[in-house]
């Protein structure tokens, strides 16, 4: 069976259909990657992949990330949950996932893509949204594109997390502040020739710009990039497989009851190119 797909919205998101044997064979990896990069996020329903199958698929699509989740001891599997008993290392940071962000903006080479499958779902809320940073860039006026092209942005953990916890303690803020910062161009010139905004709540300020102007610019771009025409909202069903291109999209989870036990299993693919400015 060949890979078939249907666009879920005009600018972002496709559903694809493939039988599980063909999916796991790796024979369609090129086509799946092309669809992913073209559409920002792709989903398939009713697959019910095991952890081993999800890992095998991840390996067929790219370079499976092992390092940052080594403590889980499970070859790249990260359990995405607010439950500290399940994932004590990360649960205390996951509230930040409710704000629009790209993953790994603190790294020189941010992750390429992530594969998610649900294990426990909340009866209410908990949908995941994706915003297409390619499309948002493409629609900007030419003079603004030129202006943004020359800018660099500092990404910090405190910028990413403070908006999600304005009543944090001094100790919490100090912990976030202890993480390394990273400067990226505001516009990513991908090897493919496409361009996207490198936008995320982690974007603290524009290098060399007055703080007030920088704040206004980043707020305005965030409002632009998250307009409904650039956003796909995924309502989860058990059995889903979802893959997003982290280099050209932002994502966030909508609020859900903490006691629901909502849990997704995630495997991440390492990035394949640094964020590059215009040559
Ligand atoms: Fe994330």
Tab-separated table of C-alpha atoms and ligand atoms in Angstrom:
chain	number	residue	atom	x	y	z
A	1	UNK	CA	0.000	0.000	0.000
A	2	UNK	CA	1.382	3.372	-0.972
A	3	UNK	CA	1.400	6.341	1.351
A	4	UNK	CA	-1.802	8.373	1.037
A	5	UNK	CA	-2.403	11.709	2.711
A	6	UNK	CA	-5.098	14.329	3.203
A	7	UNK	CA	-4.504	17.936	4.255
A	8	UNK	CA	-6.146	18.745	7.601
A	9	UNK	CA	-5.986	22.526	7.084
A	10	UNK	CA	-4.750	24.487	4.043
A	11	UNK	CA	-1.457	25.633	5.637
A	12	UNK	CA	-0.485	23.016	8.232
A	13	UNK	CA	-1.091	19.376	9.107
A	14	UNK	CA	-1.841	16.241	7.099
A	15	UNK	CA	-3.290	12.881	7.976
A	16	UNK	CA	-1.559	9.967	6.308
A	17	UNK	CA	-2.607	6.376	5.839
A	18	UNK	CA	-0.297	3.410	5.558
A	19	UNK	CA	-0.499	-0.117	6.895
A	20	UNK	CA	1.677	-0.766	9.905
A	21	UNK	CA	3.877	-3.336	8.203
A	22	UNK	CA	4.739	-0.894	5.412
A	23	UNK	CA	5.249	1.884	7.957
A	24	UNK	CA	7.653	-0.143	10.083
A	25	UNK	CA	9.571	-1.547	7.103
A	26	UNK	CA	11.244	1.839	6.602
A	27	UNK	CA	10.572	1.614	2.859
A	28	UNK	CA	8.499	4.820	2.934
A	29	UNK	CA	10.824	6.815	5.197
A	30	UNK	CA	11.787	9.303	2.456
A	31	UNK	CA	8.152	10.019	1.573
A	32	UNK	CA	7.156	10.363	5.228
A	33	UNK	CA	9.982	12.827	5.859
A	34	UNK	CA	9.058	14.859	2.768
A	35	UNK	CA	5.413	15.022	3.853
A	36	UNK	CA	6.468	15.989	7.378
A	37	UNK	CA	8.648	18.889	6.256
A	38	UNK	CA	6.061	20.054	3.719
A	39	UNK	CA	3.154	20.000	6.183
A	40	UNK	CA	4.788	20.667	9.595
A	41	UNK	CA	2.848	17.964	11.411
A	42	UNK	CA	1.513	14.616	10.206
A	43	UNK	CA	-0.718	12.105	11.940
A	44	UNK	CA	-1.956	8.583	11.421
A	45	UNK	CA	-4.891	7.053	13.302
A	46	UNK	CA	-5.492	3.599	14.682
A	47	UNK	CA	-1.907	2.327	14.658
A	48	UNK	CA	-1.534	1.528	18.392
A	49	UNK	CA	2.280	1.294	18.161
A	50	UNK	CA	4.227	-0.321	20.989
A	51	UNK	CA	7.275	1.485	22.392
A	52	UNK	CA	9.550	-0.812	20.378
A	53	UNK	CA	7.648	-0.106	17.161
A	54	UNK	CA	7.638	3.622	17.784
A	55	UNK	CA	11.405	3.499	18.401
A	56	UNK	CA	11.958	1.411	15.262
A	57	UNK	CA	9.967	3.922	13.193
A	58	UNK	CA	11.927	6.808	14.713
A	59	UNK	CA	15.204	5.135	13.753
A	60	UNK	CA	13.996	4.725	10.179
A	61	UNK	CA	13.272	8.456	9.929
A	62	UNK	CA	16.447	9.928	11.400
A	63	UNK	CA	19.000	9.935	14.192
A	64	UNK	CA	17.260	8.876	17.415
A	65	UNK	CA	18.082	11.137	20.353
A	66	UNK	CA	19.422	9.236	23.342
A	67	UNK	CA	21.468	11.688	25.397
A	68	UNK	CA	19.024	13.975	27.129
A	69	UNK	CA	16.695	11.230	28.281
A	70	UNK	CA	19.382	8.747	29.255
A	71	UNK	CA	18.209	8.841	32.849
A	72	UNK	CA	15.027	7.085	31.794
A	73	UNK	CA	17.248	4.210	30.735
A	74	UNK	CA	14.929	3.260	27.948
A	75	UNK	CA	16.678	4.080	24.661
A	76	UNK	CA	15.220	7.432	23.841
A	77	UNK	CA	11.739	7.013	25.333
A	78	UNK	CA	10.493	10.065	27.206
A	79	UNK	CA	7.211	9.822	29.101
A	80	UNK	CA	5.463	13.158	28.705
A	81	UNK	CA	3.393	13.663	31.844
A	82	UNK	CA	2.778	16.134	34.659
A	83	UNK	CA	3.006	13.207	37.115
A	84	UNK	CA	6.254	13.503	39.073
A	85	UNK	CA	6.019	9.852	40.139
A	86	UNK	CA	6.257	8.758	36.486
A	87	UNK	CA	8.889	11.251	35.330
A	88	UNK	CA	10.459	13.066	38.296
A	89	UNK	CA	13.221	14.698	36.214
A	90	UNK	CA	10.974	16.476	33.777
A	91	UNK	CA	7.487	16.845	35.232
A	92	UNK	CA	8.462	20.075	36.972
A	93	UNK	CA	9.301	21.688	33.633
A	94	UNK	CA	6.359	20.460	31.598
A	95	UNK	CA	4.073	23.360	32.543
A	96	UNK	CA	6.154	25.311	30.024
A	97	UNK	CA	4.719	23.102	27.280
A	98	UNK	CA	1.433	25.023	27.614
A	99	UNK	CA	3.101	28.043	25.996
A	100	UNK	CA	3.938	28.186	22.279
A	101	UNK	CA	7.479	26.908	21.805
A	102	UNK	CA	10.022	25.038	19.738
A	103	UNK	CA	11.978	22.323	21.543
A	104	UNK	CA	15.718	22.655	22.095
A	105	UNK	CA	16.197	26.319	21.282
A	106	UNK	CA	19.049	26.228	23.822
A	107	UNK	CA	21.006	23.918	21.533
A	108	UNK	CA	23.130	24.874	18.557
A	109	UNK	CA	21.306	22.255	16.494
A	110	UNK	CA	17.678	21.986	17.679
A	111	UNK	CA	15.945	18.605	17.293
A	112	UNK	CA	14.594	17.807	13.833
A	113	UNK	CA	11.382	16.025	14.719
A	114	UNK	CA	9.432	14.270	17.448
A	115	UNK	CA	7.114	11.250	17.385
A	116	UNK	CA	4.265	11.103	19.910
A	117	UNK	CA	1.758	8.415	20.809
A	118	UNK	CA	-0.845	8.615	23.597
A	119	UNK	CA	-0.890	6.142	26.489
A	120	UNK	CA	-3.354	7.842	28.868
A	121	UNK	CA	-5.670	10.642	27.725
A	122	UNK	CA	-7.576	13.255	29.650
A	123	UNK	CA	-11.346	13.305	29.167
A	124	UNK	CA	-11.193	17.076	28.758
A	125	UNK	CA	-8.541	19.377	27.285
A	126	UNK	CA	-5.050	18.153	26.463
A	127	UNK	CA	-5.241	18.767	22.718
A	128	UNK	CA	-1.883	19.653	21.141
A	129	UNK	CA	-1.611	22.619	18.783
A	130	UNK	CA	0.972	23.248	16.067
A	131	UNK	CA	1.749	26.569	14.362
A	132	UNK	CA	3.529	26.679	11.016
A	133	UNK	CA	6.516	29.038	11.235
A	134	UNK	CA	7.262	28.623	7.519
A	135	UNK	CA	3.815	29.839	6.466
A	136	UNK	CA	3.866	32.702	8.965
A	137	UNK	CA	7.163	33.910	7.502
A	138	UNK	CA	6.042	33.505	3.890
A	139	UNK	CA	3.046	35.784	4.445
A	140	UNK	CA	5.035	38.724	5.854
A	141	UNK	CA	5.531	41.783	3.628
A	142	UNK	CA	8.846	41.831	1.750
A	143	UNK	CA	10.243	44.854	3.602
A	144	UNK	CA	9.567	43.174	6.942
A	145	UNK	CA	11.249	39.971	5.769
A	146	UNK	CA	14.329	42.002	4.886
A	147	UNK	CA	14.304	43.725	8.270
A	148	UNK	CA	13.881	40.490	10.250
A	149	UNK	CA	16.604	38.759	8.249
A	150	UNK	CA	19.299	40.785	9.950
A	151	UNK	CA	18.160	40.092	13.525
A	152	UNK	CA	19.374	37.650	16.152
A	153	UNK	CA	17.459	36.552	19.236
A	154	UNK	CA	18.603	35.332	22.657
A	155	UNK	CA	16.698	32.239	23.868
A	156	UNK	CA	16.600	31.545	27.612
A	157	UNK	CA	14.966	29.080	29.989
A	158	UNK	CA	13.620	31.869	32.184
A	159	UNK	CA	11.901	33.481	29.182
A	160	UNK	CA	10.384	30.103	28.322
A	161	UNK	CA	9.086	29.269	31.801
A	162	UNK	CA	8.359	32.508	33.656
A	163	UNK	CA	5.212	33.350	31.613
A	164	UNK	CA	3.810	29.971	32.723
A	165	UNK	CA	4.553	30.557	36.396
A	166	UNK	CA	4.558	34.250	37.254
A	167	UNK	CA	4.365	33.384	40.960
A	168	UNK	CA	7.517	31.241	40.924
A	169	UNK	CA	9.896	31.254	43.861
A	170	UNK	CA	13.292	32.928	43.781
A	171	UNK	CA	14.836	29.428	43.859
A	172	UNK	CA	12.842	28.308	40.820
A	173	UNK	CA	13.832	31.409	38.884
A	174	UNK	CA	17.471	30.897	39.867
A	175	UNK	CA	17.347	27.305	38.597
A	176	UNK	CA	15.950	28.413	35.213
A	177	UNK	CA	18.523	31.187	35.074
A	178	UNK	CA	21.347	28.688	35.583
A	179	UNK	CA	20.664	27.067	32.200
A	180	UNK	CA	22.772	28.214	29.235
A	181	UNK	CA	21.384	30.785	26.796
A	182	UNK	CA	21.582	30.495	23.030
A	183	UNK	CA	21.566	33.109	20.254
A	184	UNK	CA	19.826	32.174	16.982
A	185	UNK	CA	18.980	34.155	13.847
A	186	UNK	CA	15.299	35.196	13.854
A	187	UNK	CA	14.898	33.815	10.332
A	188	UNK	CA	16.170	30.311	9.598
A	189	UNK	CA	17.490	29.798	6.071
A	190	UNK	CA	17.142	26.035	5.820
A	191	UNK	CA	19.389	23.915	3.610
A	192	UNK	CA	16.245	23.083	1.649
A	193	UNK	CA	16.027	26.730	0.604
A	194	UNK	CA	12.897	27.371	2.680
A	195	UNK	CA	12.797	29.982	5.431
A	196	UNK	CA	10.974	30.016	8.751
A	197	UNK	CA	10.667	32.186	11.824
A	198	UNK	CA	12.655	30.896	14.804
A	199	UNK	CA	9.953	31.898	17.226
A	200	UNK	CA	9.269	30.424	20.662
A	201	UNK	CA	8.311	31.639	24.120
A	202	UNK	CA	12.000	31.033	24.902
A	203	UNK	CA	12.805	34.070	22.708
A	204	UNK	CA	13.915	36.535	25.380
A	205	UNK	CA	15.092	39.541	23.410
A	206	UNK	CA	16.517	40.737	20.118
A	207	UNK	CA	20.264	41.346	20.224
A	208	UNK	CA	21.121	45.052	20.142
A	209	UNK	CA	17.519	46.295	20.153
A	210	UNK	CA	15.966	48.478	22.851
A	211	UNK	CA	14.158	46.130	25.307
A	212	UNK	CA	10.783	47.817	24.769
A	213	UNK	CA	11.028	47.583	20.976
A	214	UNK	CA	12.287	44.018	21.214
A	215	UNK	CA	9.361	43.037	23.465
A	216	UNK	CA	6.834	44.589	21.094
A	217	UNK	CA	8.384	42.963	18.026
A	218	UNK	CA	8.479	39.463	19.530
A	219	UNK	CA	4.917	39.809	20.880
A	220	UNK	CA	3.653	40.995	17.493
A	221	UNK	CA	5.387	38.170	15.624
A	222	UNK	CA	4.035	35.597	18.084
A	223	UNK	CA	0.489	36.970	17.603
A	224	UNK	CA	0.983	36.862	13.828
A	225	UNK	CA	2.392	33.326	13.741
A	226	UNK	CA	-0.347	31.812	15.912
A	227	UNK	CA	-3.337	33.097	13.935
A	228	UNK	CA	-5.887	30.372	13.166
A	229	UNK	CA	-4.803	29.948	9.524
A	230	UNK	CA	-1.335	28.776	10.660
A	231	UNK	CA	-2.535	26.459	13.436
A	232	UNK	CA	-3.640	22.814	13.540
A	233	UNK	CA	-5.242	21.566	16.763
A	234	UNK	CA	-4.918	17.830	17.342
A	235	UNK	CA	-7.637	16.112	19.372
A	236	UNK	CA	-6.022	12.890	20.539
A	237	UNK	CA	-7.453	9.398	20.148
A	238	UNK	CA	-5.834	6.223	21.444
A	239	UNK	CA	-3.871	4.603	18.615
A	240	UNK	CA	-2.681	7.894	17.114
A	241	UNK	CA	0.811	8.496	15.837
A	242	UNK	CA	1.800	12.160	15.479
A	243	UNK	CA	5.092	13.501	14.096
A	244	UNK	CA	6.042	17.173	13.970
A	245	UNK	CA	8.888	19.044	12.286
A	246	UNK	CA	10.395	20.961	15.196
A	247	UNK	CA	12.533	23.123	12.911
A	248	UNK	CA	9.571	24.815	11.214
A	249	UNK	CA	6.753	24.732	13.764
A	250	UNK	CA	5.866	25.691	17.321
A	251	UNK	CA	3.656	23.566	19.550
A	252	UNK	CA	1.763	23.757	22.833
A	253	UNK	CA	-0.624	21.616	24.844
A	254	UNK	CA	-4.003	22.993	25.901
A	255	UNK	CA	-4.785	22.849	29.636
A	256	UNK	CA	-6.151	19.620	31.117
A	257	UNK	CA	-6.844	18.345	34.660
A	258	UNK	CA	-3.562	17.378	36.361
A	259	UNK	CA	-5.207	14.344	38.003
A	260	UNK	CA	-6.171	12.860	34.603
A	261	UNK	CA	-2.805	11.076	34.411
A	262	UNK	CA	-2.452	12.136	30.769
A	263	UNK	CA	0.662	10.506	29.361
A	264	UNK	CA	2.236	10.460	25.903
A	265	UNK	CA	5.286	8.491	24.796
A	266	UNK	CA	7.787	10.491	22.854
A	267	UNK	CA	10.875	9.768	20.756
A	268	UNK	CA	12.926	12.644	19.361
A	269	UNK	CA	15.187	12.830	16.300
A	270	UNK	CA	18.380	14.853	16.484
A	271	UNK	CA	18.694	17.978	14.396
A	272	UNK	CA	20.473	17.816	11.071
A	273	UNK	CA	21.483	21.455	10.560
A	274	UNK	CA	22.204	24.463	12.788
A	275	UNK	CA	19.894	27.488	12.641
A	276	UNK	CA	21.518	29.450	9.802
A	277	UNK	CA	21.106	33.073	8.846
A	278	UNK	CA	21.191	34.396	5.288
A	279	UNK	CA	24.554	33.659	3.692
B	1	LIG	FE1	7.798	20.780	23.545
